[in-house]
PDB file of C-alpha atoms in Angstrom:
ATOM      1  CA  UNK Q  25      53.987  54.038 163.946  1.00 79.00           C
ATOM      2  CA  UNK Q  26      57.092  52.174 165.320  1.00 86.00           C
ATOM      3  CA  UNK Q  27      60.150  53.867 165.080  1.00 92.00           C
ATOM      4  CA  UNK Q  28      63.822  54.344 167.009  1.00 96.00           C
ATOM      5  CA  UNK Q  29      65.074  57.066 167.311  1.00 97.00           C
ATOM      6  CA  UNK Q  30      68.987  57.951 167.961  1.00 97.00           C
ATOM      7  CA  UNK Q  31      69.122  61.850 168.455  1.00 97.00           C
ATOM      8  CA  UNK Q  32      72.762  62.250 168.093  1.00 96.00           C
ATOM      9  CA  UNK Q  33      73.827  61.181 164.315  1.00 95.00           C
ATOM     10  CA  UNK Q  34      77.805  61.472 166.152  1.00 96.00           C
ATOM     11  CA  UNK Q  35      79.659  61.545 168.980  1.00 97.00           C
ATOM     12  CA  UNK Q  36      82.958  62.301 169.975  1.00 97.00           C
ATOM     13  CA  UNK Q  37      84.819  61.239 173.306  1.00 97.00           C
ATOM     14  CA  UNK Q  38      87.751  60.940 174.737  1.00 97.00           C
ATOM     15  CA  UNK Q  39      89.409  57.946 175.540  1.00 97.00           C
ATOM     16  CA  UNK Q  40      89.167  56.861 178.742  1.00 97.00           C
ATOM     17  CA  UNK Q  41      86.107  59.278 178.968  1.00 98.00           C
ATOM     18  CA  UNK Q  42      82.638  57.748 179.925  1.00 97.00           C
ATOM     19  CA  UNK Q  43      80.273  57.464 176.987  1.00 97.00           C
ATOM     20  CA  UNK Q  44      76.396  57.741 177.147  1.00 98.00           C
ATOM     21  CA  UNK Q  45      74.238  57.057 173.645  1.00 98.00           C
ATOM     22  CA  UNK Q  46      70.680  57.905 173.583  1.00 98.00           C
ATOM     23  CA  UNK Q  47      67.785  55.378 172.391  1.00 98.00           C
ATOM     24  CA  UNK Q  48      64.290  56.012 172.114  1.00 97.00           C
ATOM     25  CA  UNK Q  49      61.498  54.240 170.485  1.00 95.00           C
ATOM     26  CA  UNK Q  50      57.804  54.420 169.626  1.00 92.00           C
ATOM     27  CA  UNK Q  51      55.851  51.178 170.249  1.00 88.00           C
ATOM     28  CA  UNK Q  52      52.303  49.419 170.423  1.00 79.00           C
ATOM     29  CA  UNK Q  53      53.614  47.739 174.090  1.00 80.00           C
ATOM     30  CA  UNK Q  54      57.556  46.727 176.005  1.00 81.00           C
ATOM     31  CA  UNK Q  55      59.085  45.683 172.707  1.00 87.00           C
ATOM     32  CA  UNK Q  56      62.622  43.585 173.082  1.00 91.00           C
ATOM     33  CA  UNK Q  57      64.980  46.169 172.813  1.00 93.00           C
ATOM     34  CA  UNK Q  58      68.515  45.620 171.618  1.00 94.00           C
ATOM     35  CA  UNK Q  59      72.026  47.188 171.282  1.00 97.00           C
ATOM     36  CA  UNK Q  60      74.546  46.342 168.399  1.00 96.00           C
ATOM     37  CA  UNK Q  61      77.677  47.556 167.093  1.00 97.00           C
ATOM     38  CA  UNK Q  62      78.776  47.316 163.670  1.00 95.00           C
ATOM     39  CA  UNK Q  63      82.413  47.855 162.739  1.00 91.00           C
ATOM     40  CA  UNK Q  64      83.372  49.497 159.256  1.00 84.00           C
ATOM     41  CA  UNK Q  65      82.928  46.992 156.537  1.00 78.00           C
ATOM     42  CA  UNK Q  66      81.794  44.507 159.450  1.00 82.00           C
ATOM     43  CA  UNK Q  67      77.858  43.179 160.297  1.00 87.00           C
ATOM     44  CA  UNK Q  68      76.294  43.780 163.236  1.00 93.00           C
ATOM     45  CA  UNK Q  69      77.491  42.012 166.852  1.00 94.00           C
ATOM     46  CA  UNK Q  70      75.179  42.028 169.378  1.00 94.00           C
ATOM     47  CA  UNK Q  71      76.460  43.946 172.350  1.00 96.00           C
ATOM     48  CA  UNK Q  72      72.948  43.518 174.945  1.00 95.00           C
ATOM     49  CA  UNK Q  73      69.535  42.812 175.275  1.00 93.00           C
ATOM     50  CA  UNK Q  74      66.652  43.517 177.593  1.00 93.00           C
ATOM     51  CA  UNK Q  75      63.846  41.720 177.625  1.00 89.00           C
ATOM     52  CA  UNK Q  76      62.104  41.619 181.071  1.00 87.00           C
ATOM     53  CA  UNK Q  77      63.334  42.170 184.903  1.00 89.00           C
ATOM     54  CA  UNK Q  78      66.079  44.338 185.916  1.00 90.00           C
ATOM     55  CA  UNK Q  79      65.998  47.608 184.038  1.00 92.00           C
ATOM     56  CA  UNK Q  80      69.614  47.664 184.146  1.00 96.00           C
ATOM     57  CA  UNK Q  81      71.283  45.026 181.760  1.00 96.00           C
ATOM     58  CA  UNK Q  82      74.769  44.015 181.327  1.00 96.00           C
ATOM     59  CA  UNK Q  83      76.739  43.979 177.764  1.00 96.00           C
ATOM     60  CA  UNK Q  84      79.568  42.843 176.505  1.00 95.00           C
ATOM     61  CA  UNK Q  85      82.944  44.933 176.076  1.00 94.00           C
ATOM     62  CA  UNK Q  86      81.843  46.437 179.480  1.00 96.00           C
ATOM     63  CA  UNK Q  87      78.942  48.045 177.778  1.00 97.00           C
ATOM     64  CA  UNK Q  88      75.794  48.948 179.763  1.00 97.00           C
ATOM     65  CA  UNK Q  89      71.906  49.769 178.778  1.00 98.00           C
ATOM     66  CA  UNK Q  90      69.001  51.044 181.061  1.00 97.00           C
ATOM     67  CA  UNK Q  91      66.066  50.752 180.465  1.00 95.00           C
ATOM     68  CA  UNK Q  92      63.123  53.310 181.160  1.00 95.00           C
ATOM     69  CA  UNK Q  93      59.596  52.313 180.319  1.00 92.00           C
ATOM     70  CA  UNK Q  94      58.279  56.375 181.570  1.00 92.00           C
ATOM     71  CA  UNK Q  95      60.338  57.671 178.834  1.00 94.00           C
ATOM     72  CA  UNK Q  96      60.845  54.774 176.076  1.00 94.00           C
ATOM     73  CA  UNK Q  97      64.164  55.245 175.899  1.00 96.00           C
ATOM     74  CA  UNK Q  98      67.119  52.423 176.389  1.00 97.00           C
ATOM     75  CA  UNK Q  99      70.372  54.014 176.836  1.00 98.00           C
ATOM     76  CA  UNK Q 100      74.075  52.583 176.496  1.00 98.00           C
ATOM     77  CA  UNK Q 101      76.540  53.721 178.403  1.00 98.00           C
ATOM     78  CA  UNK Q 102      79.992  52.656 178.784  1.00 98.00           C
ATOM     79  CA  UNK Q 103      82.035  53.988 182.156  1.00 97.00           C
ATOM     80  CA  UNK Q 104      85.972  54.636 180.350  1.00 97.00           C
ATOM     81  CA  UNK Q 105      85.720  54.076 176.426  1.00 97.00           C
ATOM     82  CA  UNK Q 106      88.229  52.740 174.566  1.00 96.00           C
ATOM     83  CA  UNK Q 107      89.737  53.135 170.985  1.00 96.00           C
ATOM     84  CA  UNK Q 108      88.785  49.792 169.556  1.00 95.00           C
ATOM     85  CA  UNK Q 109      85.474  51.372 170.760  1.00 96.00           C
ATOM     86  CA  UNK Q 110      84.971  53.466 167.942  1.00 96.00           C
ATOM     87  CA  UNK Q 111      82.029  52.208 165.786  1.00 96.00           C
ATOM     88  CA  UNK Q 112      78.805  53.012 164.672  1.00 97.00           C
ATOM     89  CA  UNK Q 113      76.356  51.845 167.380  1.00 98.00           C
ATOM     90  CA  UNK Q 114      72.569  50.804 166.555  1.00 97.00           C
ATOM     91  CA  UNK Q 115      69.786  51.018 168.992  1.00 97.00           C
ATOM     92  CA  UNK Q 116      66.609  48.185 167.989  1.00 95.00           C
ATOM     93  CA  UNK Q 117      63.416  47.085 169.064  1.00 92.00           C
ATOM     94  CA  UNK Q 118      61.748  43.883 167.955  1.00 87.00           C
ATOM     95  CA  UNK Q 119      57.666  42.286 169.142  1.00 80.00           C
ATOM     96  CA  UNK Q 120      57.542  40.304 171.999  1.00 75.00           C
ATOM     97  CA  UNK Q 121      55.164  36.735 171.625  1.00 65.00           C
ATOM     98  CA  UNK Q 122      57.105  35.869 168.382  1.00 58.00           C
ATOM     99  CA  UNK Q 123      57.325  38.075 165.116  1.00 63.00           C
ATOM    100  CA  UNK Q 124      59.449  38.862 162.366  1.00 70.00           C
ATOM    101  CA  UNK Q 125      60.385  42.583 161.979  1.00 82.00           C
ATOM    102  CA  UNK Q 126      63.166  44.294 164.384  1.00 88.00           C
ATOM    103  CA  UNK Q 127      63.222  47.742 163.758  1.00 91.00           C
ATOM    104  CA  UNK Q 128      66.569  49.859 163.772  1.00 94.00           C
ATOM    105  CA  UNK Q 129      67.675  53.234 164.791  1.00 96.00           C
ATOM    106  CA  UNK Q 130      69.976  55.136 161.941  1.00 96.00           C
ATOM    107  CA  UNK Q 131      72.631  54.584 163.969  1.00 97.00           C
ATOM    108  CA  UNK Q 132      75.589  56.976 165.759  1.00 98.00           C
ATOM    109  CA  UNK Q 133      78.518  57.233 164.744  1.00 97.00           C
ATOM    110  CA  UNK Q 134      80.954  56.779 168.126  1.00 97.00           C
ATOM    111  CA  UNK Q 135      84.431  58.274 167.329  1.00 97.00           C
ATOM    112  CA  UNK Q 136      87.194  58.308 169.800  1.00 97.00           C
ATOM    113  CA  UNK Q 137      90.033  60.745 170.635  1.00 96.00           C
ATOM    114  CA  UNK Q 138      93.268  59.891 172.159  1.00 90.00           C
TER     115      UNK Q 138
ATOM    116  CA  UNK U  13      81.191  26.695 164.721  1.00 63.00           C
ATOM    117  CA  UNK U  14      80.614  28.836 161.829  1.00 78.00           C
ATOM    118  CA  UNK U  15      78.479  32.004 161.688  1.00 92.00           C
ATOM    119  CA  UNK U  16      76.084  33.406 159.045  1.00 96.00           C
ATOM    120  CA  UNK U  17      78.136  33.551 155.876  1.00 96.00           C
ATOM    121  CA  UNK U  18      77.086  36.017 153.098  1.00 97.00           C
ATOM    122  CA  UNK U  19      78.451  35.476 149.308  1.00 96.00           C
ATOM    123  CA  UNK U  20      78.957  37.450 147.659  1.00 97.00           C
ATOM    124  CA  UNK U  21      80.956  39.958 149.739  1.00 96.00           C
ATOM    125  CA  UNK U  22      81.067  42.625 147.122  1.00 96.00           C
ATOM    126  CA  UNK U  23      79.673  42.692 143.842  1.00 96.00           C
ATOM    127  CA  UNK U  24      79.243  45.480 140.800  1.00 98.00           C
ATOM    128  CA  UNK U  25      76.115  45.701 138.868  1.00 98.00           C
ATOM    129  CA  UNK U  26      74.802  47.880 136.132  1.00 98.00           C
ATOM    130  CA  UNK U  27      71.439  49.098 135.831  1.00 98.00           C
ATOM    131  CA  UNK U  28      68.454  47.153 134.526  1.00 97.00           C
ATOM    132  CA  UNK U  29      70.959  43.927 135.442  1.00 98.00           C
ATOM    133  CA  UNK U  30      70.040  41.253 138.312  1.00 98.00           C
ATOM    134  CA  UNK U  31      71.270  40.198 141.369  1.00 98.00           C
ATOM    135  CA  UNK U  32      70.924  37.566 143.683  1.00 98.00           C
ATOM    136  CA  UNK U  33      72.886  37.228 147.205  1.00 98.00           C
ATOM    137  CA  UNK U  34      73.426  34.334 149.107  1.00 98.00           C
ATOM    138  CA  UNK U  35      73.090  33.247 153.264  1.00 98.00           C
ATOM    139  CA  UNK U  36      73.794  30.545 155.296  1.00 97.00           C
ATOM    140  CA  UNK U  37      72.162  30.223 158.185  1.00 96.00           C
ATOM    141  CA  UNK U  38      74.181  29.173 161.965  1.00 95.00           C
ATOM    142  CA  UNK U  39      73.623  25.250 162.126  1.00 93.00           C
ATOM    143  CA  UNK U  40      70.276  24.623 163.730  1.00 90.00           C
ATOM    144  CA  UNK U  41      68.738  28.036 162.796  1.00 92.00           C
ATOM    145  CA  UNK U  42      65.976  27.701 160.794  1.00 92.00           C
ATOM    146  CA  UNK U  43      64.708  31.039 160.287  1.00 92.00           C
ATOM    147  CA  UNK U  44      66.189  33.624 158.047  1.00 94.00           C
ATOM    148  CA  UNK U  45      65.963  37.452 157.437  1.00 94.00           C
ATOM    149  CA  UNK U  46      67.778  39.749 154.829  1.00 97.00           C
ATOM    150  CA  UNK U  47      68.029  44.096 155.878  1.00 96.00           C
ATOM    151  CA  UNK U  48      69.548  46.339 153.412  1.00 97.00           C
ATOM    152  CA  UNK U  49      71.599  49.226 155.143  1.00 95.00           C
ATOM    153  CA  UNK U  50      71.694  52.234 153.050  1.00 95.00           C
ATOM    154  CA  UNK U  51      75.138  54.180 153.361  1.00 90.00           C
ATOM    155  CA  UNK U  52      74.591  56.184 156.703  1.00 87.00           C
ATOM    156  CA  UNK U  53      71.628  55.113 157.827  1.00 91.00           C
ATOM    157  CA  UNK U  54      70.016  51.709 159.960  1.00 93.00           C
ATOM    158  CA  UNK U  55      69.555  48.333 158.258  1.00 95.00           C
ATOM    159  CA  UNK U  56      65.444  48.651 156.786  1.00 95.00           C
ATOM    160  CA  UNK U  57      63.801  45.202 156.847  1.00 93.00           C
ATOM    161  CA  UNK U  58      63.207  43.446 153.435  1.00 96.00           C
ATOM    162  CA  UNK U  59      61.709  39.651 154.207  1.00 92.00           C
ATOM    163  CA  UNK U  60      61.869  37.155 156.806  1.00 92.00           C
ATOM    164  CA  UNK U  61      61.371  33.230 156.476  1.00 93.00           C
ATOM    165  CA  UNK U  62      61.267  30.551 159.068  1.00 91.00           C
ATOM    166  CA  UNK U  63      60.801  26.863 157.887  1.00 90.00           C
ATOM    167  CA  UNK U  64      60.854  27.919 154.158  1.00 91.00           C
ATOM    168  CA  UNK U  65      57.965  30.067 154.290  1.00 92.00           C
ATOM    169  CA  UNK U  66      57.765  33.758 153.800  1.00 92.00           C
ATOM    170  CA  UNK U  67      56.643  34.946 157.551  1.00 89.00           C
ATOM    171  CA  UNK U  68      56.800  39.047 156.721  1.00 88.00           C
ATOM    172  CA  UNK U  69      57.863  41.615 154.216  1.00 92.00           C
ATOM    173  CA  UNK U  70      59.259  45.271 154.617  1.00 92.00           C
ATOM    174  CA  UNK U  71      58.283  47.521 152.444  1.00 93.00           C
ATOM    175  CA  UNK U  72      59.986  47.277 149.402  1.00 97.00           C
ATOM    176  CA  UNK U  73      58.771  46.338 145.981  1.00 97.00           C
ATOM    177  CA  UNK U  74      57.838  43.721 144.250  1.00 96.00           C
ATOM    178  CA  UNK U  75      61.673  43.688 142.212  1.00 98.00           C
ATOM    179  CA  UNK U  76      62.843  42.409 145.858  1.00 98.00           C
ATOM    180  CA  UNK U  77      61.854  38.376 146.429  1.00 97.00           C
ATOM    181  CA  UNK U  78      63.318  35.793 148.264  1.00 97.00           C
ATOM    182  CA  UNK U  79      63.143  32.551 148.852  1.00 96.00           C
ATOM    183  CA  UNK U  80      64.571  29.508 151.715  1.00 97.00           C
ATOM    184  CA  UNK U  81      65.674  26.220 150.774  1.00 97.00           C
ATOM    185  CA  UNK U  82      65.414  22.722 153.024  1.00 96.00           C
ATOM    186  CA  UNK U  83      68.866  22.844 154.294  1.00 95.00           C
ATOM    187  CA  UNK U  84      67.413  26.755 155.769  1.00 96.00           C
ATOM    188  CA  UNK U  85      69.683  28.878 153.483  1.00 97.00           C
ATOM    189  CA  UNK U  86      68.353  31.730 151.375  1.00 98.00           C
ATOM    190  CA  UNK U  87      68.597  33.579 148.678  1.00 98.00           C
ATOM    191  CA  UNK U  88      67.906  37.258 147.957  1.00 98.00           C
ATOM    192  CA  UNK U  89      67.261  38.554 144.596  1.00 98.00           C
ATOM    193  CA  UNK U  90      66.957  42.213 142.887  1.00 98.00           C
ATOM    194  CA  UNK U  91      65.531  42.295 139.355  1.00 97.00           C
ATOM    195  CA  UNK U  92      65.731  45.373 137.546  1.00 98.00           C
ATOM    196  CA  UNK U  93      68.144  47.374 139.644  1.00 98.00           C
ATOM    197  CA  UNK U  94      68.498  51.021 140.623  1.00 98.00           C
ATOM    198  CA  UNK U  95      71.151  53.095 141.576  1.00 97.00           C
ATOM    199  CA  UNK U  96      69.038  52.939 144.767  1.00 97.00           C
ATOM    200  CA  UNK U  97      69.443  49.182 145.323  1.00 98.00           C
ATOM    201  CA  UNK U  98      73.318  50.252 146.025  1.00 98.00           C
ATOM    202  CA  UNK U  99      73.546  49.539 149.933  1.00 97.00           C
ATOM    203  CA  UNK U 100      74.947  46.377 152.149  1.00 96.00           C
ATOM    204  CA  UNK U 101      72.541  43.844 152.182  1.00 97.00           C
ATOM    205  CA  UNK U 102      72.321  42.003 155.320  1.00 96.00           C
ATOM    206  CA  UNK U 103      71.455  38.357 156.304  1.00 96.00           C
ATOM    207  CA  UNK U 104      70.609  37.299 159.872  1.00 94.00           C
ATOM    208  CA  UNK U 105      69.530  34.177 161.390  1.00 93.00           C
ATOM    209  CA  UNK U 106      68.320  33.096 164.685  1.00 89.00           C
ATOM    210  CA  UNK U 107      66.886  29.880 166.136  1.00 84.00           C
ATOM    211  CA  UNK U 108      63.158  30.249 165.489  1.00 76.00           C
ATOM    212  CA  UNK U 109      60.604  32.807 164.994  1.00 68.00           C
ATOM    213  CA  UNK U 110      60.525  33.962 168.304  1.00 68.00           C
ATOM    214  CA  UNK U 111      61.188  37.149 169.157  1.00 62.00           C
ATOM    215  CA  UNK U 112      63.531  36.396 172.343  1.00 66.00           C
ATOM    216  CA  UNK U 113      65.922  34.491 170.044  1.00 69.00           C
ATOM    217  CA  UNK U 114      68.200  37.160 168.991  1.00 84.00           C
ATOM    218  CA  UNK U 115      69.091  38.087 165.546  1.00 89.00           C
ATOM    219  CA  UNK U 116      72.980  36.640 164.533  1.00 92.00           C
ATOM    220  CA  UNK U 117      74.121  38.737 161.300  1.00 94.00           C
ATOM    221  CA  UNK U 118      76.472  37.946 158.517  1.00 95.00           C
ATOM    222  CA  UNK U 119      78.980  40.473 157.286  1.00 94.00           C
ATOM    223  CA  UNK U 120      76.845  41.522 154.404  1.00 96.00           C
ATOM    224  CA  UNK U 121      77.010  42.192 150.997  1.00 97.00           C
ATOM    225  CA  UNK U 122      78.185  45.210 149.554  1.00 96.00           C
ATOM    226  CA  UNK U 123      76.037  45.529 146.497  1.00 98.00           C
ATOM    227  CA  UNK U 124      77.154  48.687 144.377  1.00 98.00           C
ATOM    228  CA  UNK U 125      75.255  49.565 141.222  1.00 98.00           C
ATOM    229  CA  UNK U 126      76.440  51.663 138.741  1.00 97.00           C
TER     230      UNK U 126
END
């Protein structure tokens, strides 16, 4: 079955603190794999993507995602959070060669402590 | 330009009542799909349609339809509603059905059934 899977339903950090959230999926083959945010009250704004070459992709808001095909997992880090940080954070996977169904994690939470 | 607008933003229905919820598509996108995002958890796919035909279906039931129209804006209706159905329902669009053209989302609406 395809899933995503976000382990950690919360997180708190510190500001100025580095931040790692964990992503890991279960997938016929490489899916696209995707990182948004979603503000309170707010859709969803897409903060990266990976879909092929460097394992390592660059996000907005100075957010970062790796991606390791050994352990299906697509992590986002970010080096020194911020407090406009704070936001729930969704890791998702979608088919390569065209398709119609992207398939979210449930989310964590990201809140941030001065 | 403008992005994926949603109307209603909010909206109060009783049960047994009817809904239906609104998207416009970014200019030039002609493929549409509606999520509903349960309070706390990931948005769960509900349809998807790209040139006015329906190209896949989560799995919800049959009370759940949709349809596209030629100018590529949708509509998503609920018949028979449950307190269940209470949730942000989410419209996204993206260029074509192919799975490297990210998903762009609205800022929902906030369905709340009483």
């Amino acid at each position: 079955a395809q899933s995503v899977t976000q382990p950690d339903i919360h997180i708190t950090v510190s500001e100025g603190a580095s931040l790692e959230l964990r992503c890991n999926y279960s997938y016929g083959a490489t899916p696209y794999l995707f990182w948004y945010v979603q503000s309170p009250g707010q859709g969803l704004q897409l903060l990266l993507k990976y879909f092929s070459g460097d394992t390592l992709v660059q996000g907005i808001k100075g957010f970062e995602a790796e991606f390791k095909r050994s352990q299906s997992s697509f992590n986002l880090r970010k080096p020194s959070v911020h407090w406009s940080d704070a936001a729930e954070y969704f890791c998702a996977v979608g088919p390569r060669g065209g398709g119609f169904k992207t398939i979210f994690g449930a989310g964590t939470r990201l809140f941030v402590k001065a | 330009d403008a992005g994926v607008t949603q109307s209603p933003t909010h909206l109060i229905k009783t049960r047994g009542q009817h809904v239906t919820l609104r998207c416009s598509p970014i200019s030039g996108h002609k493929s549409v799909s509606w999520y509903q995002q349960v309070l706390g958890q990931g948005p769960q796919f509900i349809f998807q349609y790209y040139e006015k035909e329906e190209r896949g279906r989560g799995n919800f039931p049959d009370r759940f339809s949709a349809r596209q129209f030629p100018n590529y804006s949708s509509e998503l209706n609920v018949n028979a509603l449950l307190l269940g159905d209470s949730a942000l329902y989410l419209c996204a669009s993206r260029r074509d059905n192919s799975g490297a053209n990210v998903l762009t989302f609205g800022a929902g609406s906030r369905l709340t059934v009483l």
